[in-house]
């Protein structure tokens, strides 16, 4: 089955690579329109997945990721339309020169070819990835988790219908519909057909792909994100940013997980933080030094563990630690962070610049919420993933990240001497 899917995807990719920007945009608009027209079918399938997930005891954080609503689906469709408005990178000349030999040389952006994406309880990924791949002339093979089986099947069916109605091959977007885990292992070995593999899920999935794939893998999306409140921070402004980073959507990979507070402001800041977090329903997992001050407020405070520092909460839970200075904050981030998104809240330009230079994460913020690490927020349109590695892409992966380049040389019957 996978062999046939791979062959069909490869053939579809050749056709997609020849499309004009106008043709690709017309197909994307039709996909967005049809997603909204057929929303009842997709939402009904999603409710089946939600019911099964609740029966199996799925956590609230993952249930939130799995859930589609009319509003969320409309927002996803609008993300597809936003991709249409973005500049098409395919065919762009990155740079070029005229060599002494007389050869005119240029580097030109081209599609990667076929993208494989493995993901878990994230039905929005199906549409996000399909739209970005189509815009860049790539075919895609999707393998969603069993939690999203019904939703993915309904969504892919709508997308393929829109593709065929637009005169494009349905094989441009395919989904593995069987839940056999052996199929994942087989997909990891399909380097004959698949050019890049993107896992979106937990640490176990990323580890599996890194260890077993013969295809280049882009890993990321595991977000143990930190915010450091330094001694010069404005309390009111800091609390606003912290609340947004933790509460707006705690199940997101860019949500705040650990708050680091300078010891000189801890006695004054932490009781205020406790009152604020209590109002938001956040449980604070605190070190012994932080508990002393947090318990002056009404928030629920429990002991933090070593494991807590290394894992994503993806819920209304937050670690709190007091640090002696900015270097200790940076050391903590280097020890426990995942190179995703980290922030400093400060009124010191020197500290802000020092933090930015010393923290080696895909996204580093000064006086801003970590929740901005997102393709849409960065102006990239819907993202295919957030990469926390350094090759071949880093941070939110938009259109450019789904292209490579070829060297094109022009001569006048030129020969090498």
CSV table of C-alpha atoms in Angstrom, one decimal:
chain,number,residue,atom,x,y,z
A,1,UNK,CA,0.0,0.0,0.0
A,2,UNK,CA,2.7,2.5,1.0
A,3,UNK,CA,4.7,1.7,-2.1
A,4,UNK,CA,1.7,2.7,-4.3
A,5,UNK,CA,1.2,5.8,-2.2
A,6,UNK,CA,4.8,6.8,-2.6
A,7,UNK,CA,4.8,6.3,-6.4
A,8,UNK,CA,1.6,8.3,-6.7
A,9,UNK,CA,2.9,11.1,-4.5
A,10,UNK,CA,6.2,11.2,-6.5
A,11,UNK,CA,4.2,11.5,-9.8
A,12,UNK,CA,1.9,14.1,-8.3
A,13,UNK,CA,4.9,16.1,-7.2
A,14,UNK,CA,6.3,16.4,-10.7
A,15,UNK,CA,3.0,17.9,-11.9
A,16,UNK,CA,2.7,20.2,-8.9
A,17,UNK,CA,6.2,21.6,-9.5
A,18,UNK,CA,5.1,22.9,-12.9
A,19,UNK,CA,2.1,24.8,-11.7
A,20,UNK,CA,2.0,28.6,-11.7
A,21,UNK,CA,1.3,30.6,-8.6
A,22,UNK,CA,-2.2,31.4,-9.9
A,23,UNK,CA,-3.0,27.8,-10.4
A,24,UNK,CA,-1.9,26.8,-6.9
A,25,UNK,CA,-3.8,29.7,-5.3
A,26,UNK,CA,-7.0,28.9,-7.2
A,27,UNK,CA,-6.8,25.3,-5.8
A,28,UNK,CA,-6.1,26.6,-2.3
A,29,UNK,CA,-9.1,28.9,-2.4
A,30,UNK,CA,-11.3,26.1,-3.5
A,31,UNK,CA,-10.0,23.9,-0.7
A,32,UNK,CA,-10.8,26.6,1.9
A,33,UNK,CA,-14.3,27.1,0.5
A,34,UNK,CA,-15.0,23.4,0.4
A,35,UNK,CA,-13.8,22.9,4.0
A,36,UNK,CA,-16.4,25.5,5.1
A,37,UNK,CA,-19.1,24.0,2.9
A,38,UNK,CA,-18.5,20.5,4.2
A,39,UNK,CA,-17.8,21.6,7.8
A,40,UNK,CA,-20.7,19.5,9.1
A,41,UNK,CA,-19.1,16.3,7.8
A,42,UNK,CA,-15.7,17.2,9.3
A,43,UNK,CA,-17.1,18.3,12.7
A,44,UNK,CA,-19.3,15.2,12.9
A,45,UNK,CA,-16.2,13.0,12.3
A,46,UNK,CA,-14.3,15.0,14.9
A,47,UNK,CA,-17.1,14.4,17.5
A,48,UNK,CA,-16.6,10.7,17.0
A,49,UNK,CA,-12.9,11.1,17.7
A,50,UNK,CA,-13.6,13.2,20.8
A,51,UNK,CA,-16.0,10.6,22.2
A,52,UNK,CA,-13.6,7.8,21.7
A,53,UNK,CA,-10.7,9.9,23.2
A,54,UNK,CA,-12.8,10.6,26.3
A,55,UNK,CA,-13.7,7.0,26.7
A,56,UNK,CA,-9.9,6.1,26.6
A,57,UNK,CA,-9.1,8.7,29.2
A,58,UNK,CA,-7.2,11.2,27.1
A,59,UNK,CA,-6.0,14.2,29.1
A,60,UNK,CA,-7.7,17.6,28.8
A,61,UNK,CA,-4.6,19.1,27.2
A,62,UNK,CA,-4.7,16.5,24.3
A,63,UNK,CA,-8.5,16.8,24.1
A,64,UNK,CA,-8.1,20.5,23.5
A,65,UNK,CA,-5.7,19.8,20.7
A,66,UNK,CA,-8.0,17.2,19.2
A,67,UNK,CA,-11.2,19.4,19.3
A,68,UNK,CA,-12.5,21.1,16.2
A,69,UNK,CA,-15.3,23.7,16.4
A,70,UNK,CA,-17.0,25.7,13.8
A,71,UNK,CA,-14.9,28.7,14.8
A,72,UNK,CA,-11.6,26.7,14.7
A,73,UNK,CA,-12.4,25.2,11.4
A,74,UNK,CA,-13.3,28.6,9.9
A,75,UNK,CA,-10.0,30.0,11.3
A,76,UNK,CA,-8.1,27.1,9.7
A,77,UNK,CA,-9.8,27.8,6.3
A,78,UNK,CA,-8.9,31.4,6.6
A,79,UNK,CA,-5.3,30.3,7.2
A,80,UNK,CA,-5.4,28.5,3.9
A,81,UNK,CA,-6.6,31.8,2.3
A,82,UNK,CA,-3.7,33.6,4.0
A,83,UNK,CA,-1.3,31.2,2.3
A,84,UNK,CA,-2.7,32.3,-1.0
A,85,UNK,CA,-1.7,35.9,-0.2
A,86,UNK,CA,1.9,35.0,0.7
A,87,UNK,CA,4.7,35.3,-1.9
A,88,UNK,CA,5.4,32.0,-3.7
A,89,UNK,CA,9.0,31.1,-3.1
A,90,UNK,CA,9.2,28.6,-6.0
A,91,UNK,CA,11.2,29.9,-8.9
A,92,UNK,CA,12.7,32.8,-6.9
A,93,UNK,CA,16.4,33.4,-7.6
A,94,UNK,CA,18.2,33.4,-4.3
A,95,UNK,CA,21.5,34.8,-5.7
A,96,UNK,CA,23.7,34.6,-8.7
A,97,UNK,CA,26.8,35.8,-10.4
A,98,UNK,CA,28.7,35.9,-13.7
A,99,UNK,CA,31.9,33.8,-13.4
A,100,UNK,CA,35.2,34.5,-15.1
A,101,UNK,CA,34.6,31.5,-17.3
A,102,UNK,CA,31.6,33.3,-18.8
A,103,UNK,CA,29.1,31.0,-17.0
A,104,UNK,CA,26.1,32.9,-15.6
A,105,UNK,CA,25.2,31.0,-12.4
A,106,UNK,CA,22.1,31.3,-10.2
A,107,UNK,CA,20.5,29.5,-7.2
A,108,UNK,CA,16.8,29.0,-7.8
A,109,UNK,CA,14.2,27.8,-5.3
A,110,UNK,CA,12.4,24.6,-6.1
A,111,UNK,CA,10.0,22.2,-4.3
A,112,UNK,CA,11.5,19.5,-2.1
A,113,UNK,CA,9.3,16.9,-3.8
A,114,UNK,CA,7.4,14.7,-1.3
A,115,UNK,CA,6.9,15.5,2.3
A,116,UNK,CA,6.0,12.9,5.0
A,117,UNK,CA,4.3,14.1,8.1
A,118,UNK,CA,3.6,12.0,11.2
A,119,UNK,CA,1.4,13.6,13.9
A,120,UNK,CA,-0.8,12.9,16.8
A,121,UNK,CA,-3.9,14.6,18.2
A,122,UNK,CA,-3.7,17.6,16.0
A,123,UNK,CA,-6.4,17.6,13.2
A,124,UNK,CA,-5.5,21.1,12.1
A,125,UNK,CA,-2.1,19.8,11.0
A,126,UNK,CA,-3.8,18.0,8.1
A,127,UNK,CA,-5.0,21.3,6.6
A,128,UNK,CA,-2.0,23.4,7.5
A,129,UNK,CA,0.5,21.0,6.0
A,130,UNK,CA,-1.6,20.3,2.9
A,131,UNK,CA,-1.9,24.1,2.1
A,132,UNK,CA,1.8,24.8,2.6
A,133,UNK,CA,2.9,21.8,0.6
A,134,UNK,CA,0.6,22.7,-2.3
A,135,UNK,CA,1.7,26.3,-2.3
A,136,UNK,CA,5.3,25.2,-2.6
A,137,UNK,CA,4.6,22.5,-5.2
A,138,UNK,CA,5.1,19.5,-2.9
A,139,UNK,CA,3.1,16.4,-2.5
A,140,UNK,CA,2.5,15.1,1.0
A,141,UNK,CA,1.8,11.8,2.7
A,142,UNK,CA,0.1,12.2,6.1
A,143,UNK,CA,0.0,9.8,9.0
A,144,UNK,CA,-2.2,11.1,11.8
A,145,UNK,CA,-2.7,9.4,15.2
A,146,UNK,CA,-5.5,7.0,15.9
A,147,UNK,CA,-7.1,9.8,18.0
A,148,UNK,CA,-7.7,11.8,14.8
A,149,UNK,CA,-8.6,9.0,12.5
A,150,UNK,CA,-12.2,9.9,11.6
A,151,UNK,CA,-11.4,13.7,11.5
A,152,UNK,CA,-8.4,13.1,9.2
A,153,UNK,CA,-10.3,10.8,6.9
A,154,UNK,CA,-13.1,13.3,6.4
A,155,UNK,CA,-10.7,16.2,6.0
A,156,UNK,CA,-8.5,14.5,3.4
A,157,UNK,CA,-11.5,13.4,1.5
A,158,UNK,CA,-12.7,17.0,1.2
A,159,UNK,CA,-9.2,18.2,0.2
A,160,UNK,CA,-8.9,15.5,-2.5
A,161,UNK,CA,-12.3,16.4,-3.8
A,162,UNK,CA,-11.2,20.1,-4.1
A,163,UNK,CA,-8.0,19.1,-5.8
A,164,UNK,CA,-9.7,17.0,-8.5
A,165,UNK,CA,-12.3,19.7,-9.1
A,166,UNK,CA,-9.3,22.1,-9.6
A,167,UNK,CA,-7.8,19.7,-12.2
A,168,UNK,CA,-5.0,18.5,-9.9
A,169,UNK,CA,-4.1,15.0,-8.8
A,170,UNK,CA,-5.8,13.7,-5.6
A,171,UNK,CA,-2.5,12.0,-4.8
A,172,UNK,CA,-1.0,15.4,-4.0
A,173,UNK,CA,-2.4,15.0,-0.5
A,174,UNK,CA,-2.7,11.4,0.8
A,175,UNK,CA,-3.3,10.0,4.2
A,176,UNK,CA,-2.4,6.6,5.6
A,177,UNK,CA,-5.8,5.4,6.8
A,178,UNK,CA,-4.7,2.2,8.7
A,179,UNK,CA,-3.5,2.5,12.2
A,180,UNK,CA,-1.0,-0.4,12.1
A,181,UNK,CA,2.2,0.9,13.7
A,182,UNK,CA,4.2,-1.2,11.3
A,183,UNK,CA,3.2,1.3,8.6
A,184,UNK,CA,5.0,4.1,10.4
A,185,UNK,CA,8.2,2.0,10.4
A,186,UNK,CA,7.7,1.4,6.7
A,187,UNK,CA,7.1,5.1,6.0
A,188,UNK,CA,10.4,5.9,7.8
A,189,UNK,CA,12.3,3.8,5.2
A,190,UNK,CA,10.6,5.2,2.1
A,191,UNK,CA,13.6,7.4,1.1
A,192,UNK,CA,13.0,6.3,-2.5
A,193,UNK,CA,9.9,8.4,-2.6
A,194,UNK,CA,9.8,10.8,0.4
A,195,UNK,CA,12.3,13.7,0.5
A,196,UNK,CA,11.7,15.0,4.0
A,197,UNK,CA,10.0,13.7,7.2
A,198,UNK,CA,8.4,15.9,9.8
A,199,UNK,CA,7.1,14.4,13.1
A,200,UNK,CA,4.7,16.4,15.2
A,201,UNK,CA,4.0,14.9,18.5
A,202,UNK,CA,5.6,13.8,21.7
A,203,UNK,CA,9.2,13.1,22.5
A,204,UNK,CA,8.8,9.4,21.9
A,205,UNK,CA,7.7,10.0,18.3
A,206,UNK,CA,10.6,12.3,17.7
A,207,UNK,CA,13.1,9.8,19.1
A,208,UNK,CA,11.6,7.0,17.0
A,209,UNK,CA,12.0,9.0,13.8
A,210,UNK,CA,15.5,10.1,14.6
A,211,UNK,CA,16.7,6.6,15.3
A,212,UNK,CA,14.9,4.7,12.5
A,213,UNK,CA,14.3,7.0,9.6
A,214,UNK,CA,16.4,6.8,6.4
A,215,UNK,CA,14.8,10.0,5.4
A,216,UNK,CA,16.1,13.5,6.6
A,217,UNK,CA,14.0,14.4,9.7
A,218,UNK,CA,13.0,17.8,10.9
A,219,UNK,CA,12.4,17.5,14.7
A,220,UNK,CA,10.9,20.1,17.0
A,221,UNK,CA,7.6,21.1,18.6
A,222,UNK,CA,8.6,20.0,22.1
A,223,UNK,CA,8.3,23.2,24.0
A,224,UNK,CA,9.7,23.5,27.5
A,225,UNK,CA,9.5,27.3,27.3
A,226,UNK,CA,10.9,29.6,30.0
A,227,UNK,CA,10.4,33.3,31.0
A,228,UNK,CA,13.0,35.0,33.2
A,229,UNK,CA,11.8,38.0,35.2
A,230,UNK,CA,14.8,40.1,36.0
A,231,UNK,CA,15.2,42.6,38.8
A,232,UNK,CA,14.3,45.6,36.7
A,233,UNK,CA,11.0,44.2,35.3
A,234,UNK,CA,7.8,46.2,35.7
A,235,UNK,CA,5.5,44.0,37.8
A,236,UNK,CA,2.2,44.9,36.1
A,237,UNK,CA,3.6,44.5,32.6
A,238,UNK,CA,5.4,41.2,33.5
A,239,UNK,CA,2.2,39.7,35.0
A,240,UNK,CA,0.3,40.5,31.8
A,241,UNK,CA,2.9,38.8,29.6
A,242,UNK,CA,3.2,35.8,32.0
A,243,UNK,CA,-0.6,35.3,32.1
A,244,UNK,CA,-0.8,35.4,28.3
A,245,UNK,CA,2.1,33.0,27.9
A,246,UNK,CA,0.7,30.4,30.3
A,247,UNK,CA,-3.1,30.8,30.1
A,248,UNK,CA,-4.1,31.8,26.6
A,249,UNK,CA,-3.7,28.3,25.3
A,250,UNK,CA,-1.8,26.1,27.7
A,251,UNK,CA,-1.9,23.0,25.5
A,252,UNK,CA,0.2,24.7,22.8
A,253,UNK,CA,3.9,23.9,22.4
A,254,UNK,CA,4.8,27.6,22.8
A,255,UNK,CA,3.1,28.0,26.2
A,256,UNK,CA,5.1,29.0,29.2
A,257,UNK,CA,6.2,26.1,31.4
A,258,UNK,CA,8.8,27.5,33.8
A,259,UNK,CA,9.0,30.9,35.3
A,260,UNK,CA,12.4,32.1,36.6
A,261,UNK,CA,12.5,35.0,39.0
A,262,UNK,CA,15.4,37.1,40.1
A,263,UNK,CA,16.0,36.7,43.9
A,264,UNK,CA,16.1,40.4,44.5
A,265,UNK,CA,12.4,40.9,43.6
A,266,UNK,CA,11.1,37.4,44.7
A,267,UNK,CA,9.7,38.6,48.1
A,268,UNK,CA,7.7,41.3,46.4
A,269,UNK,CA,6.8,39.7,43.1
A,270,UNK,CA,5.9,36.1,44.0
A,271,UNK,CA,3.0,36.9,46.3
A,272,UNK,CA,1.5,39.1,43.5
A,273,UNK,CA,2.1,36.3,41.0
A,274,UNK,CA,0.3,33.9,43.4
A,275,UNK,CA,-2.8,36.1,43.5
A,276,UNK,CA,-2.8,36.5,39.7
A,277,UNK,CA,-2.3,32.8,39.0
A,278,UNK,CA,-5.0,31.8,41.5
A,279,UNK,CA,-7.5,33.9,39.6
A,280,UNK,CA,-6.5,32.0,36.4
A,281,UNK,CA,-6.7,28.5,38.0
A,282,UNK,CA,-3.0,27.8,37.6
A,283,UNK,CA,-1.3,25.4,39.9
A,284,UNK,CA,2.3,26.5,40.8
A,285,UNK,CA,5.0,23.8,41.1
A,286,UNK,CA,7.6,25.6,43.1
A,287,UNK,CA,11.1,25.2,44.5
A,288,UNK,CA,11.6,25.4,48.3
A,289,UNK,CA,12.8,28.9,48.0
A,290,UNK,CA,9.9,30.0,45.9
A,291,UNK,CA,7.2,28.3,48.0
A,292,UNK,CA,8.0,30.5,50.9
A,293,UNK,CA,6.8,33.6,49.0
A,294,UNK,CA,4.1,32.1,46.8
A,295,UNK,CA,2.2,30.8,49.8
A,296,UNK,CA,1.7,34.3,50.9
A,297,UNK,CA,-0.9,34.4,48.1
A,298,UNK,CA,-3.9,32.2,47.4
A,299,UNK,CA,-2.6,30.0,44.6
A,300,UNK,CA,-2.3,26.3,44.9
A,301,UNK,CA,1.4,25.6,45.4
A,302,UNK,CA,3.0,22.2,45.3
A,303,UNK,CA,6.6,20.9,45.3
A,304,UNK,CA,8.4,20.9,41.9
A,305,UNK,CA,10.3,17.9,40.8
A,306,UNK,CA,13.3,17.4,38.6
A,307,UNK,CA,11.1,15.8,36.0
A,308,UNK,CA,8.7,18.8,36.0
A,309,UNK,CA,11.5,21.0,34.8
A,310,UNK,CA,12.2,18.7,31.8
A,311,UNK,CA,8.6,18.1,30.6
A,312,UNK,CA,5.8,20.0,29.0
A,313,UNK,CA,2.8,20.6,31.3
A,314,UNK,CA,0.5,21.5,28.4
A,315,UNK,CA,-2.0,22.4,31.1
A,316,UNK,CA,-2.7,25.1,33.7
A,317,UNK,CA,0.4,24.2,35.7
A,318,UNK,CA,3.6,26.2,35.9
A,319,UNK,CA,7.0,25.7,37.5
A,320,UNK,CA,8.4,28.6,39.5
A,321,UNK,CA,12.1,28.9,40.5
A,322,UNK,CA,14.2,31.7,42.0
A,323,UNK,CA,17.6,32.4,40.5
A,324,UNK,CA,20.5,34.4,41.8
A,325,UNK,CA,21.2,36.3,38.5
A,326,UNK,CA,20.7,36.3,34.8
A,327,UNK,CA,23.5,33.8,34.3
A,328,UNK,CA,21.8,31.3,36.6
A,329,UNK,CA,18.6,31.8,34.6
A,330,UNK,CA,20.4,31.1,31.3
A,331,UNK,CA,22.1,28.1,32.9
A,332,UNK,CA,18.7,26.7,33.9
A,333,UNK,CA,17.3,27.2,30.4
A,334,UNK,CA,20.4,25.5,28.9
A,335,UNK,CA,19.9,22.5,31.2
A,336,UNK,CA,16.2,22.0,30.9
A,337,UNK,CA,15.0,23.8,27.8
A,338,UNK,CA,14.3,22.3,24.4
A,339,UNK,CA,15.6,25.2,22.3
A,340,UNK,CA,12.0,26.2,21.4
A,341,UNK,CA,11.0,29.6,22.8
A,342,UNK,CA,12.4,31.5,25.8
A,343,UNK,CA,11.9,35.1,27.0
A,344,UNK,CA,13.2,37.8,29.3
A,345,UNK,CA,11.1,40.5,31.0
A,346,UNK,CA,13.3,43.4,31.7
A,347,UNK,CA,13.7,47.2,31.6
A,348,UNK,CA,17.5,46.8,31.0
A,349,UNK,CA,18.7,47.0,27.5
A,350,UNK,CA,22.0,45.5,28.5
A,351,UNK,CA,20.3,42.4,30.1
A,352,UNK,CA,18.0,42.1,27.1
A,353,UNK,CA,20.9,42.0,24.7
A,354,UNK,CA,22.9,39.6,26.9
A,355,UNK,CA,20.0,37.2,27.2
A,356,UNK,CA,19.4,37.2,23.4
A,357,UNK,CA,23.0,36.5,22.7
A,358,UNK,CA,23.4,33.7,25.3
A,359,UNK,CA,20.1,31.8,24.9
A,360,UNK,CA,20.4,29.5,21.9
A,361,UNK,CA,16.7,28.8,21.1
A,362,UNK,CA,14.8,29.0,17.9
A,363,UNK,CA,12.9,32.0,19.2
A,364,UNK,CA,14.1,34.4,21.9
A,365,UNK,CA,11.8,37.2,23.2
A,366,UNK,CA,12.3,40.4,25.0
A,367,UNK,CA,9.3,41.7,26.9
A,368,UNK,CA,6.9,39.5,24.8
A,369,UNK,CA,5.0,36.3,25.3
A,370,UNK,CA,6.4,33.0,24.0
A,371,UNK,CA,3.0,32.4,22.4
A,372,UNK,CA,4.1,34.3,19.4
A,373,UNK,CA,6.2,31.4,18.1
A,374,UNK,CA,3.7,30.5,15.4
A,375,UNK,CA,3.7,30.6,11.6
A,376,UNK,CA,0.6,32.8,11.4
A,377,UNK,CA,2.0,35.2,14.0
A,378,UNK,CA,5.3,35.4,12.2
A,379,UNK,CA,3.5,36.3,9.0
A,380,UNK,CA,4.4,32.9,7.4
A,381,UNK,CA,0.9,31.7,7.1
A,382,UNK,CA,-0.1,28.3,8.5
A,383,UNK,CA,3.1,26.5,9.7
A,384,UNK,CA,4.1,22.9,9.0
A,385,UNK,CA,6.0,22.6,12.2
A,386,UNK,CA,8.3,24.4,14.7
A,387,UNK,CA,11.8,23.2,14.2
A,388,UNK,CA,14.1,23.2,17.2
A,389,UNK,CA,17.1,22.0,15.3
A,390,UNK,CA,19.5,24.0,13.1
A,391,UNK,CA,19.4,22.2,9.8
A,392,UNK,CA,17.7,22.7,7.4
A,393,UNK,CA,15.1,25.0,9.1
A,394,UNK,CA,14.7,26.6,12.5
A,395,UNK,CA,11.6,28.0,14.2
A,396,UNK,CA,8.2,28.1,12.6
A,397,UNK,CA,8.5,26.4,9.2
A,398,UNK,CA,6.6,28.3,6.5
A,399,UNK,CA,6.9,28.3,2.8
A,400,UNK,CA,10.6,28.8,2.4
A,401,UNK,CA,11.3,25.8,4.7
A,402,UNK,CA,9.5,23.5,2.2
A,403,UNK,CA,11.8,24.4,-0.7
A,404,UNK,CA,15.4,23.6,-1.6
A,405,UNK,CA,17.4,25.1,-4.4
A,406,UNK,CA,19.1,24.0,-7.6
A,407,UNK,CA,22.0,25.6,-9.3
A,408,UNK,CA,21.2,26.8,-12.9
A,409,UNK,CA,24.0,27.7,-15.2
A,410,UNK,CA,23.7,29.6,-18.5
A,411,UNK,CA,26.4,29.7,-21.2
A,412,UNK,CA,26.8,30.4,-24.9
A,413,UNK,CA,28.0,26.9,-26.0
A,414,UNK,CA,30.4,27.2,-23.1
A,415,UNK,CA,33.0,24.6,-22.3
A,416,UNK,CA,35.4,24.1,-19.4
A,417,UNK,CA,39.0,24.7,-20.2
